[in-house]
mmCIF file of C-alpha atoms and ligand atoms in Angstrom:
data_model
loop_
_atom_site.group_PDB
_atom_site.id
_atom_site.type_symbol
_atom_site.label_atom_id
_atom_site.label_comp_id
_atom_site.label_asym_id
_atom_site.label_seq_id
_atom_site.Cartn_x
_atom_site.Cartn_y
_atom_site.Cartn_z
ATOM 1 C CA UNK C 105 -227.644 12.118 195.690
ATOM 2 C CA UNK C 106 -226.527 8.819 194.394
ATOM 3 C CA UNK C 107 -227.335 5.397 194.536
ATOM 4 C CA UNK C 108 -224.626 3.195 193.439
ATOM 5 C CA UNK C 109 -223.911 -0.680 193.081
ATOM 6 C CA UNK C 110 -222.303 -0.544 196.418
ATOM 7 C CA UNK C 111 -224.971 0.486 198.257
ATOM 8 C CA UNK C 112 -227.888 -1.397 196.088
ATOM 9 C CA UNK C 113 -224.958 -4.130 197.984
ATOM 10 C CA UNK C 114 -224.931 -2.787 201.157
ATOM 11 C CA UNK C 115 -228.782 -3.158 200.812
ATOM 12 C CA UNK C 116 -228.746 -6.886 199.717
ATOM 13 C CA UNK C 117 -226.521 -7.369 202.813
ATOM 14 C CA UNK C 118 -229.074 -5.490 205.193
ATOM 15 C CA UNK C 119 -232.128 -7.036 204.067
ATOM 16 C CA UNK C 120 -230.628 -10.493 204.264
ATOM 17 C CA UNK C 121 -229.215 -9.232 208.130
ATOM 18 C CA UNK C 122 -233.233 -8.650 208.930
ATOM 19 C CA UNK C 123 -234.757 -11.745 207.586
ATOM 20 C CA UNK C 124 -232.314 -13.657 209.773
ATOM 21 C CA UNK C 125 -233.740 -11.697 212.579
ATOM 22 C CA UNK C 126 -237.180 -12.945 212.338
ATOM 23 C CA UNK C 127 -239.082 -10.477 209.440
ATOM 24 C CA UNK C 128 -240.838 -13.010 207.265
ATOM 25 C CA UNK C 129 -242.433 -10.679 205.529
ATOM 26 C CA UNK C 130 -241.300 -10.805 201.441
ATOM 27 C CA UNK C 131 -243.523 -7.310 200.397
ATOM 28 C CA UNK C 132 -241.783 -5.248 203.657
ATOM 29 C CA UNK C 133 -238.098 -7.035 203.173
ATOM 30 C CA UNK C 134 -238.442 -6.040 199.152
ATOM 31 C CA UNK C 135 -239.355 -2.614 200.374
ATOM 32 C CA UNK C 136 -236.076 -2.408 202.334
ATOM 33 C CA UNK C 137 -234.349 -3.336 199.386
ATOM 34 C CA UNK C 138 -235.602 -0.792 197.275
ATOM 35 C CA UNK C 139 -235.194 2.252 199.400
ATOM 36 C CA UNK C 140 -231.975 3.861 199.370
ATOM 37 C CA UNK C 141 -231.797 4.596 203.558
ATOM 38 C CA UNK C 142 -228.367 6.706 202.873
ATOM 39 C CA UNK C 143 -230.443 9.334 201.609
ATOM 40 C CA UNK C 144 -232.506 9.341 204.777
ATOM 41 C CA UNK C 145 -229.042 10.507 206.857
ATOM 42 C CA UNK C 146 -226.514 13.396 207.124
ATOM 43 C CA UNK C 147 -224.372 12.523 203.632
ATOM 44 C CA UNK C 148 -220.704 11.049 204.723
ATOM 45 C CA UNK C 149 -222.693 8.677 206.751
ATOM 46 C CA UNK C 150 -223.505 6.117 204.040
ATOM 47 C CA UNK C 151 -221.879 2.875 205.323
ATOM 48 C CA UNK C 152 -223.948 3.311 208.695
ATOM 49 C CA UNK C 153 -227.172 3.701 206.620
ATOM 50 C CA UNK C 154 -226.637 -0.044 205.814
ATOM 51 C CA UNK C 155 -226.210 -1.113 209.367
ATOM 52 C CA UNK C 156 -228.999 -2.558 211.374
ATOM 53 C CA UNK C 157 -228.848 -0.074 213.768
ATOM 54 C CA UNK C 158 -230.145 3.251 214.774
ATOM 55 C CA UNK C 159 -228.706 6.463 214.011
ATOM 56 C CA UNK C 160 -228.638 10.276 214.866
ATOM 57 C CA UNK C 161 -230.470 12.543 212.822
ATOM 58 C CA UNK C 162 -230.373 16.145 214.452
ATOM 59 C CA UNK C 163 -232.288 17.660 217.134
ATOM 60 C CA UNK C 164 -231.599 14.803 219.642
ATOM 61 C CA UNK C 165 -234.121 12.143 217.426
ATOM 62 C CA UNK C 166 -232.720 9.318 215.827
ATOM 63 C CA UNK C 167 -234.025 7.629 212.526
ATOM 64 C CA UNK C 168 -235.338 3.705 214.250
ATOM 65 C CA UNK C 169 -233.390 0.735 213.541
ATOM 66 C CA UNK C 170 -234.462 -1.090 210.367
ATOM 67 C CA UNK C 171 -234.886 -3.735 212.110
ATOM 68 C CA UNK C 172 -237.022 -2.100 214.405
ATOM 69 C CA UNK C 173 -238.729 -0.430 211.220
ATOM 70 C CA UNK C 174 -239.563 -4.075 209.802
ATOM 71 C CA UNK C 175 -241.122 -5.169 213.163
ATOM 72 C CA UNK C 176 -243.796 -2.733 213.658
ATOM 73 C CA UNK C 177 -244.326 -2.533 209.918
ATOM 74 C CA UNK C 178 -244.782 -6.271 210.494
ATOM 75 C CA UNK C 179 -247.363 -5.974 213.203
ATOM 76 C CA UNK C 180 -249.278 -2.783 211.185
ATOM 77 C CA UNK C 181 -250.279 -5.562 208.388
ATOM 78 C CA UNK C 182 -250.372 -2.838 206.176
ATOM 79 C CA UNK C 183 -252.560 -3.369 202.719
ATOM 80 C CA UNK C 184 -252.627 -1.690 199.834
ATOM 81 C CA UNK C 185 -254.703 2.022 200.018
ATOM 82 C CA UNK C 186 -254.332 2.108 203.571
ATOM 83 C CA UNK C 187 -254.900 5.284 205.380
ATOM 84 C CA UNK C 188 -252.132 5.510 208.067
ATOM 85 C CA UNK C 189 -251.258 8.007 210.166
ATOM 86 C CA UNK C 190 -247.874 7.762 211.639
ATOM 87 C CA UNK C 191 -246.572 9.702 214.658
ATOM 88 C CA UNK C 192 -242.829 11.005 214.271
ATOM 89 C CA UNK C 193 -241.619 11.632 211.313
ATOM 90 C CA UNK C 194 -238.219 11.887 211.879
ATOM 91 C CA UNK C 195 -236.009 11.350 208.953
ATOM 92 C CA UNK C 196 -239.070 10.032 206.398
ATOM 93 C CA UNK C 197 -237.477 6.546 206.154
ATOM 94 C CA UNK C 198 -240.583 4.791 208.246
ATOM 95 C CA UNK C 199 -242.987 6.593 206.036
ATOM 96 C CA UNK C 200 -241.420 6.265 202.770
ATOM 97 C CA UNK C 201 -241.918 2.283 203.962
ATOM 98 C CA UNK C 202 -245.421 2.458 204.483
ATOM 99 C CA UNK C 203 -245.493 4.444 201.237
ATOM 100 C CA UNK C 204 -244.045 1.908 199.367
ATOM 101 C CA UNK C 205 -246.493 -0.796 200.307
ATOM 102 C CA UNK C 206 -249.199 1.288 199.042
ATOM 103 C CA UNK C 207 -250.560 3.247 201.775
ATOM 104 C CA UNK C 208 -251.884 6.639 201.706
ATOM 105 C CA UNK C 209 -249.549 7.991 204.594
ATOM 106 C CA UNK C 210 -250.440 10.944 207.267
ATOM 107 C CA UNK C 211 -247.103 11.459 208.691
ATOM 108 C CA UNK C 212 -246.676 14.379 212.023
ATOM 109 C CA UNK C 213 -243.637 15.110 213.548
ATOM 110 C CA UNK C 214 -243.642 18.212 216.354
ATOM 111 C CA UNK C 215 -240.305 19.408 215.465
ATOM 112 C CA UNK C 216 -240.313 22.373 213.076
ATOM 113 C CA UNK C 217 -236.841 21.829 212.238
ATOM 114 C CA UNK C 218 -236.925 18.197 211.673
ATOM 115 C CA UNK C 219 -240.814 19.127 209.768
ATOM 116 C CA UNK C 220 -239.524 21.353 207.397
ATOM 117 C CA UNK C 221 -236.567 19.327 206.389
ATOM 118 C CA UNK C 222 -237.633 16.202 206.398
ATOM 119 C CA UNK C 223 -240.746 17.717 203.925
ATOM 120 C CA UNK C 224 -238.690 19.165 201.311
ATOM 121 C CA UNK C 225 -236.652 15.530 201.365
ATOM 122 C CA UNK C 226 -239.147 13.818 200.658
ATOM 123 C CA UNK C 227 -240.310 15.390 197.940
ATOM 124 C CA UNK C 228 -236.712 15.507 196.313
ATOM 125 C CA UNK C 229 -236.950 11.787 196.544
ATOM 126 C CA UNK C 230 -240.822 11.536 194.693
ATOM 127 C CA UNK C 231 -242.781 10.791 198.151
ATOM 128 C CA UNK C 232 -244.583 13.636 198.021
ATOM 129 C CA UNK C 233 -247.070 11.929 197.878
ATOM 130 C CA UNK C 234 -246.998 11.156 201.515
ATOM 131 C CA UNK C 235 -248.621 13.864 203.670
ATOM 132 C CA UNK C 236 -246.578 15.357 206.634
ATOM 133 C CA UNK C 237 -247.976 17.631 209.520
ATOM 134 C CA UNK C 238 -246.471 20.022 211.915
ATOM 135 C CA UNK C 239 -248.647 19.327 214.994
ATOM 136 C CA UNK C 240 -248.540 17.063 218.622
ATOM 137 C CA UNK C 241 -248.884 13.529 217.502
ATOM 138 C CA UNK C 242 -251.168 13.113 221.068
ATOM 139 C CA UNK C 243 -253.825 15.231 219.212
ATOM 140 C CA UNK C 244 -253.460 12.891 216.443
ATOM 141 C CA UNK C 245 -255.483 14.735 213.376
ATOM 142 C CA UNK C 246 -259.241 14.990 213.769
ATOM 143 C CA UNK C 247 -259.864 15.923 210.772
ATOM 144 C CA UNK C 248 -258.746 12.795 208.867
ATOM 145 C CA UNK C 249 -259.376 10.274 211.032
ATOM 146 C CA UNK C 250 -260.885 7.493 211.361
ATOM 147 C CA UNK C 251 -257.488 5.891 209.854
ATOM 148 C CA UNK C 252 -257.043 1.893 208.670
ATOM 149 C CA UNK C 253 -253.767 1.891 211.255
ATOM 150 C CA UNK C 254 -252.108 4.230 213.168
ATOM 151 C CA UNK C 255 -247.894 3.908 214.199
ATOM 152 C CA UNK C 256 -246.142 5.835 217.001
ATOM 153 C CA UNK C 257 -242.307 6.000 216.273
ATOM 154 C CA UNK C 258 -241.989 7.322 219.920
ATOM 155 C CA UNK C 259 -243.242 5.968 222.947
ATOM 156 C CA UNK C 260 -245.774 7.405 225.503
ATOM 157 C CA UNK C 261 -246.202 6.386 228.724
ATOM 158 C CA UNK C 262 -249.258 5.029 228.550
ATOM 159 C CA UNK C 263 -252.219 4.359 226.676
ATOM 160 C CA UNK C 264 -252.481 6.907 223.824
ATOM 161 C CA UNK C 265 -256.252 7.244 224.197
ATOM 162 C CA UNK C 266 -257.046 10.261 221.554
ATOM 163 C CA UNK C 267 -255.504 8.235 219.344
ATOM 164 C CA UNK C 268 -256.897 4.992 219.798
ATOM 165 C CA UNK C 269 -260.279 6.865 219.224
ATOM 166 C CA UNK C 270 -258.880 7.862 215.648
ATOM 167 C CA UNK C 271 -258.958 4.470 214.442
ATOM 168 C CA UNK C 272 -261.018 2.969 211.948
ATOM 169 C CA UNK C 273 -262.889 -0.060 213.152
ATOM 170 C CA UNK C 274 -261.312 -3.372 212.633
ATOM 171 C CA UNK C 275 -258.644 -0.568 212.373
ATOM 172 C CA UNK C 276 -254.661 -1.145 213.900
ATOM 173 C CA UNK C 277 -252.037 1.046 216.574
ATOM 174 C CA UNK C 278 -249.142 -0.275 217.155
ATOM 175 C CA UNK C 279 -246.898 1.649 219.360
ATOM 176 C CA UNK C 280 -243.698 1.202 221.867
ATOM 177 C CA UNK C 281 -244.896 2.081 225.376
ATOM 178 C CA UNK C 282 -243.031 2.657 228.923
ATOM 179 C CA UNK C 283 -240.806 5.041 230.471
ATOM 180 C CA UNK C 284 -237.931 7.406 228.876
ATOM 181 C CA UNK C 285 -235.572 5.498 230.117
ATOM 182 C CA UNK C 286 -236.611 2.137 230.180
ATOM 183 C CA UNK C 287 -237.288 0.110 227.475
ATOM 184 C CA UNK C 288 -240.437 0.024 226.077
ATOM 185 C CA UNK C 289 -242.758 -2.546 225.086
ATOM 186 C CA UNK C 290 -244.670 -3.080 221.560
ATOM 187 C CA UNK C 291 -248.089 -2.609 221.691
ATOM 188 C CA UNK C 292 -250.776 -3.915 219.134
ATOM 189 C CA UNK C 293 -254.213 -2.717 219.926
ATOM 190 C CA UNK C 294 -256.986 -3.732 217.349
ATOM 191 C CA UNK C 295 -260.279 -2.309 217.314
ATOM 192 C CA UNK C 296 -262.382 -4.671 217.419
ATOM 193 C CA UNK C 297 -265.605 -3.088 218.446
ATOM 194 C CA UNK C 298 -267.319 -3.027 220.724
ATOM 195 C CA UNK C 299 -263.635 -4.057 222.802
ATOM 196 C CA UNK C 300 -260.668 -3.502 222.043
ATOM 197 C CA UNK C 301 -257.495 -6.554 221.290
ATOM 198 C CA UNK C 302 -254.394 -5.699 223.394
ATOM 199 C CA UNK C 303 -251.793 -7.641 222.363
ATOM 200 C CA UNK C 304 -247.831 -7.058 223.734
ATOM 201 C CA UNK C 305 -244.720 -8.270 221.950
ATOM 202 C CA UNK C 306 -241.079 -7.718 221.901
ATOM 203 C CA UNK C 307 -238.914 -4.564 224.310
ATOM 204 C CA UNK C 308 -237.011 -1.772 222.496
ATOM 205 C CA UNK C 309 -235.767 1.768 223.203
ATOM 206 C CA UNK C 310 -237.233 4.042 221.542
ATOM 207 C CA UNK C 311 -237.141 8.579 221.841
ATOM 208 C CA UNK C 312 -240.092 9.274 224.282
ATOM 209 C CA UNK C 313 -242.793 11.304 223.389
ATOM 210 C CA UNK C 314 -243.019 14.547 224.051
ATOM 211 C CA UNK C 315 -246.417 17.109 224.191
ATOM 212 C CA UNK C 316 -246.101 20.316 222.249
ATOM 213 C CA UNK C 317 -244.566 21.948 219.475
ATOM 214 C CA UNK C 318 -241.358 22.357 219.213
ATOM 215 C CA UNK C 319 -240.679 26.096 216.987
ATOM 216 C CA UNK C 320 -237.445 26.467 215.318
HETATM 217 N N1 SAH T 153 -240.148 7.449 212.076
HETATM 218 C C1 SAH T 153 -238.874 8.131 212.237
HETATM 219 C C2 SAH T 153 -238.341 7.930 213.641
HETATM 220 C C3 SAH T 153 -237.904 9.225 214.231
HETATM 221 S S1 SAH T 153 -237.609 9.234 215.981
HETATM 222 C C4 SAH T 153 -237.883 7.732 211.173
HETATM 223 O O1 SAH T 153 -238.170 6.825 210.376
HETATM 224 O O2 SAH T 153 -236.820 8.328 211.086
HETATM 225 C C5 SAH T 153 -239.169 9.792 216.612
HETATM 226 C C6 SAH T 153 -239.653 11.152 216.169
HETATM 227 O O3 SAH T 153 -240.859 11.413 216.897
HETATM 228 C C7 SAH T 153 -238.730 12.321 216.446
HETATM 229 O O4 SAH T 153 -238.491 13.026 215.264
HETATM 230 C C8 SAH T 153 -239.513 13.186 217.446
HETATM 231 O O5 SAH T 153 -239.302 14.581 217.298
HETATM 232 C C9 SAH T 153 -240.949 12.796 217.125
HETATM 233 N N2 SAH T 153 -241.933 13.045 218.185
HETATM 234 C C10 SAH T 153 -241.807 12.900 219.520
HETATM 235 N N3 SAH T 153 -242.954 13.240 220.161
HETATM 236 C C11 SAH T 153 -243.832 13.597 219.192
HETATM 237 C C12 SAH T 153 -245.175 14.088 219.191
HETATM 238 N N4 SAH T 153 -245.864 14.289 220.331
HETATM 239 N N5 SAH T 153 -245.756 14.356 218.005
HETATM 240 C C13 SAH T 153 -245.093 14.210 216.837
HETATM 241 N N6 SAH T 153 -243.817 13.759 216.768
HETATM 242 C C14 SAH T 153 -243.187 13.472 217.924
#
């Protein structure tokens, strides 16, 4: 795999594409930057990996927007040591982004297929450091939580509540929510005991969320 002055390019082009779009953010649009995204999809497809859009990546799952990526990284205010737990792995991208900001990243994705690829990636690239799980992101995982923030990269219908009761207090979810084919809205919840802050922002289509494991 190679990352060449065209891309690092490509990159400067993309990063400058998202600012424009609102992400104010310097640490999250230096992130961007830095991550070589072509990596992240099927090789051949490099000049889309520079787009601001989203893009197929197997099993009927696509790998979000960066845009999109930027926005709820945005909303996660993400700090340094950070435990976060993200829902969806997908192609890595998302969590080698949190990664790179410093947080200590819990990462599940219910697709075997997309698990087990997506795994051995990311240690190729030297994020192994970032913990992935083959499990049903609506179990969330008990056994490390309470986490600092918590992401869903797919959107459930409604309120994830085992979730929500994984976070950390003063803790942050952020998470698209609606119907599969509707879009879906951006949810911040903060828990800010003894209530909880429900804030909405901005519509986009994200992959629903779907119960189970999915075997190879
Ligand atoms: N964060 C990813 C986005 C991938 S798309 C990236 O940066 O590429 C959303 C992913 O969520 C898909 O891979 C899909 O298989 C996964 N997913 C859907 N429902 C899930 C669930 N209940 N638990 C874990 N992962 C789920």
């Amino acid at each position: 795999m190679k990352d060449s002055y065209r891309h690092k390019g490509l990159r400067k082009r993309l990063v400058r594409e998202v600012k424009a779009k609102g992400i104010s953010d310097t640490r999250i649009l230096e992130v961007i930057g830095k991550i070589p995204r072509h990596f992240f999809l099927d090789s051949g497809f490099d000049d889309w990996a520079y787009k601001d859009v989203a893009f197929p990546i197997g099993e009927d799952q696509t790998i979000s927007q960066p845009y999109t990526v930027a926005y709820q990284t945005q909303l996660l205010k993400v700090h340094q040591k950070d435990r976060i737990m993200e829902i969806g792995t997908g192609s890595g991208y998302q969590a080698a982004v949190l990664y790179e900001l410093g947080a200590r990243v819990y990462s599940i994705e219910r697709q075997e297929t997309l698990y087990v690829r997506t795994k051995g990636l990311l240690e190729k690239l030297g994020y192994g450091g970032i913990r992935t799980f083959l499990g049903d992101g609506f179990q969330g995982l008990e056994r490390y939580a309470p986490f600092d923030k918590i992401l869903l990269t797919a959107a459930p219908k409604s309120m994830p509540e085992t979730l929500i009761s994984q976070l950390e207090s003063g803790g942050i979810i952020v998470f698209p929510m609606g119907k599969k084919d509707d879009a879906q809205q951006m949810i911040r919840i903060t828990n800010t005991k003894p209530k909880l802050t429900i804030e909405k922002f901005d519509y986009f289509r994200f992959v629903p969320m779907v119960k189970g494991v999915r075997k190879r």
